[in-house]
Amino acid sequence: MALHRLSFRLRCILAAVVCIFAVFWLLMLHIFVSLKVCQSERQIGQYYTLPSAHIRTLFPHGLPRRYQLQMKTFNEASMMVRQPALEVISYLKAADYSKPSLRYLFYGLKGSGKTMSLCHTLHFCYTQGWLVLHVPDAHIWVKNCKELLPSSYNTSRFDQPLQASEWLRNFRNTNEHFLSKIKTRQRYSWTKREFTEEGSPLGQLVDQGISRVKSSSDVVGAVMKELRAQSGQPESNFRLALAVDGVNALWGRSTIRKEDKSTVDPEELTLVHNLKKLMTKSWTGGAIITTLSQTGSLFTPKSSYLPQELLGERGFDSMDPFIPVSVPNYSEKEFESCYLYYMDRQWLQHPQGRTEEGKKELIFLSNRNPSMLDRICAFL
Amino acid sequence: MASHTSRGLLSLGRISASALGLQRPLSRVTYATNVSTNYSAGKTGLPDRGAGKFARRPRRAPGEPRTEKMPVDQDWTAVYPAAAPFRPGSVPLPVRMGYPVKRGVPPEKKGNLELIKIPNFLHLTPAAIKKHCEALKPFCTEWPSALDTDARCDAHFPIKAESTDYVSAGPSVRNPAARTVHLKVKLSSLNLDDHAFKKMLKLVGERYCRDTDTLTITADRCPLRQQNHDHAMYLLTVLYHESWKTEPWEAEKSVADMEEYSWEDSPSQRNLLDTLVRVEAAGEGGGGGEEVREQLLGRREVQEYKDSVTRLKNEGESESTVMLYKEAVKKVFSLTRTYLMRRMEPGVPRRDVRYHPIRFL
């Protein structure tokens, strides 16, 4: 009797499992790759979902605007696995972290997915437990500055308290768990009465910067210096991933003006100066992943996208040697995947969007450029 | 009878025309009812004014245009022996010119002012040119037989002086533009060493074309062509001698003045050597100083890197140069085995990439 019941139950369970698998196979037009499975080149073109908890901590400020809207609409964060990001991830896996950190640069046409590749790589680093130092757009530090203070540390430089404090807030969000573990190695005095003692946790330094907005730029400099000194040391147990989007802003021109209407060189800004030091001085135990961006850049022609055009002489010489990674438009397979994803999400409402003719029209209109495709499909 | 009256009318008409100059349309209107309205195909032009009194001599019908009678193998040089305006009746081509009206075509050639306004070269057909050449031949001397190729001409006569003569019909035969002289020389035919070549480029600036290696000196300062020619030759001589001299201030030439990028002593070399020294130090933990740098410079990957950077800077940027640079950097940092190279080497047994262990902290 019991055996009979058992076998019946087993049969029911088996049937249920088979049904679920069949349903899965039928419904899934494309496979969502889970985080745990290593991403290899066999999965190029497939979408993988980032957990929303990760999004909140890792990307408070990093994702492109349109992608954030898409996330809100579809209620999930799905990113396509593409070759440039996989390439950099493979280099990260293979690199030796006792040697000086390497610089990687994503470059490509406008809207081809450089920032998304950067975010993908950064997410990989985050899942590996690295400390993430993400500068979402270096261009916002060199333009539209509402408050410019002369720096207290070095009179020839200028502070930007608002941008610095915002960045510190986001940094604290992203790296909560590291802030108590890392200790400062130097004593910092902010004013005559405010100090940060040696050996105090990094979190205290960051809080100091957020609460005392006036000294926030110097705090950013101190944080960068500490992390640079400590990463790669045998006693520290973290790896540092420095991600800068729009790195050509550091060596370009700025639109900020001093009181006597002369332009401020980016080198004269504390934030930019410290970031450049972090990027160019050799440190071990991490990687520097950057993107070029023409969209936010100042005084650069619209058609330029190659590294030397956007970085300029000084930028190229400072970044040298780096590994440039090209981010092309979608390949045919990737375009198919994106199209199927939009269909799956019911994003293409127009009846003609679902036909072969419509697909050919989409290919023609967008030239397989990811952002153009996104904008066009938004109308359909 | 008719002719008598018409003649009388004609005289009267003339007087009335002079007297009533402006009122001709009026008079036409006033006497319109009296005028005979049989405009036969032959009679065109002004209607008879005033009951046949002011009738003009009827115009002769125009004959058929000459184009109808032209044979196909005619001598065109006889039709247009010299520069002449366009005559629709003489050109047997169905040419149309002008902006078309809506849903129409450009207007035809008959009575087309546009065709008459523009210059035409109907007098310079190949047949006409041949005739000109035949006419000029008695005045020419033979081309030297030894100078049969361009290369030989360049070898024997490296300096070419170009000037233009102008012929026009007008009050004066002189044309001030005829005094300009262009002197063209290939710098490879001049005896210049490296320093002299670079100095020459800086001295002449825009006058040198890199693609054809030609220096062009244009002289038009003097009123006569002979003087300009001498001036241009003088300039060439001075340039040549000056570029061979080395002035003391030339020692202050900086990196920004250099024509080409050289990797030695560049920030790129410094950065790379710094990084590699640190890499070596991290790996072995010993040594240092000059011999390490020398050894690093001698490595094949470093040489490749140097080539790629030089190419990138000198030839400008393109996808291919950037890819070469990327490959060179990957080789220097020994990252070639990881990603793409695996796919490109079919002989190497493919390790399964999927189960590559993730490195945790």
Coordinates of C-alpha atoms in Angstrom, one line a residue, chain A residues 139 141-145 148 160 249-258 262-269 272 298-299 314:
Chain A
H139 CA 32.5 65.0 -17.6
W141 CA 33.2 67.2 -12.8
V142 CA 34.5 69.6 -15.5
K143 CA 31.3 71.3 -16.5
N144 CA 28.3 73.1 -14.9
C145 CA 29.9 73.6 -11.5
L148 CA 33.8 76.4 -6.9
Q160 CA 34.0 71.1 -5.9
A249 CA 37.3 64.6 -19.7
L250 CA 40.3 64.4 -17.5
W251 CA 42.6 65.6 -20.3
G252 CA 40.2 67.8 -22.2
R253 CA 39.0 71.3 -21.6
S254 CA 36.5 72.5 -19.1
T255 CA 33.8 75.1 -19.2
I256 CA 34.2 76.2 -15.6
R257 CA 35.4 79.7 -15.3
K258 CA 37.2 81.5 -12.5
S262 CA 39.5 82.7 -17.4
T263 CA 38.9 79.0 -17.9
V264 CA 39.9 76.5 -15.4
D265 CA 42.2 73.7 -16.6
P266 CA 41.0 70.3 -15.4
E267 CA 44.3 69.8 -13.8
E268 CA 43.5 72.6 -11.4
L269 CA 40.5 70.8 -10.0
V272 CA 40.4 65.6 -11.3
L298 CA 33.5 69.5 -24.5
F299 CA 34.9 70.9 -27.6
R314 CA 48.5 64.3 -23.1

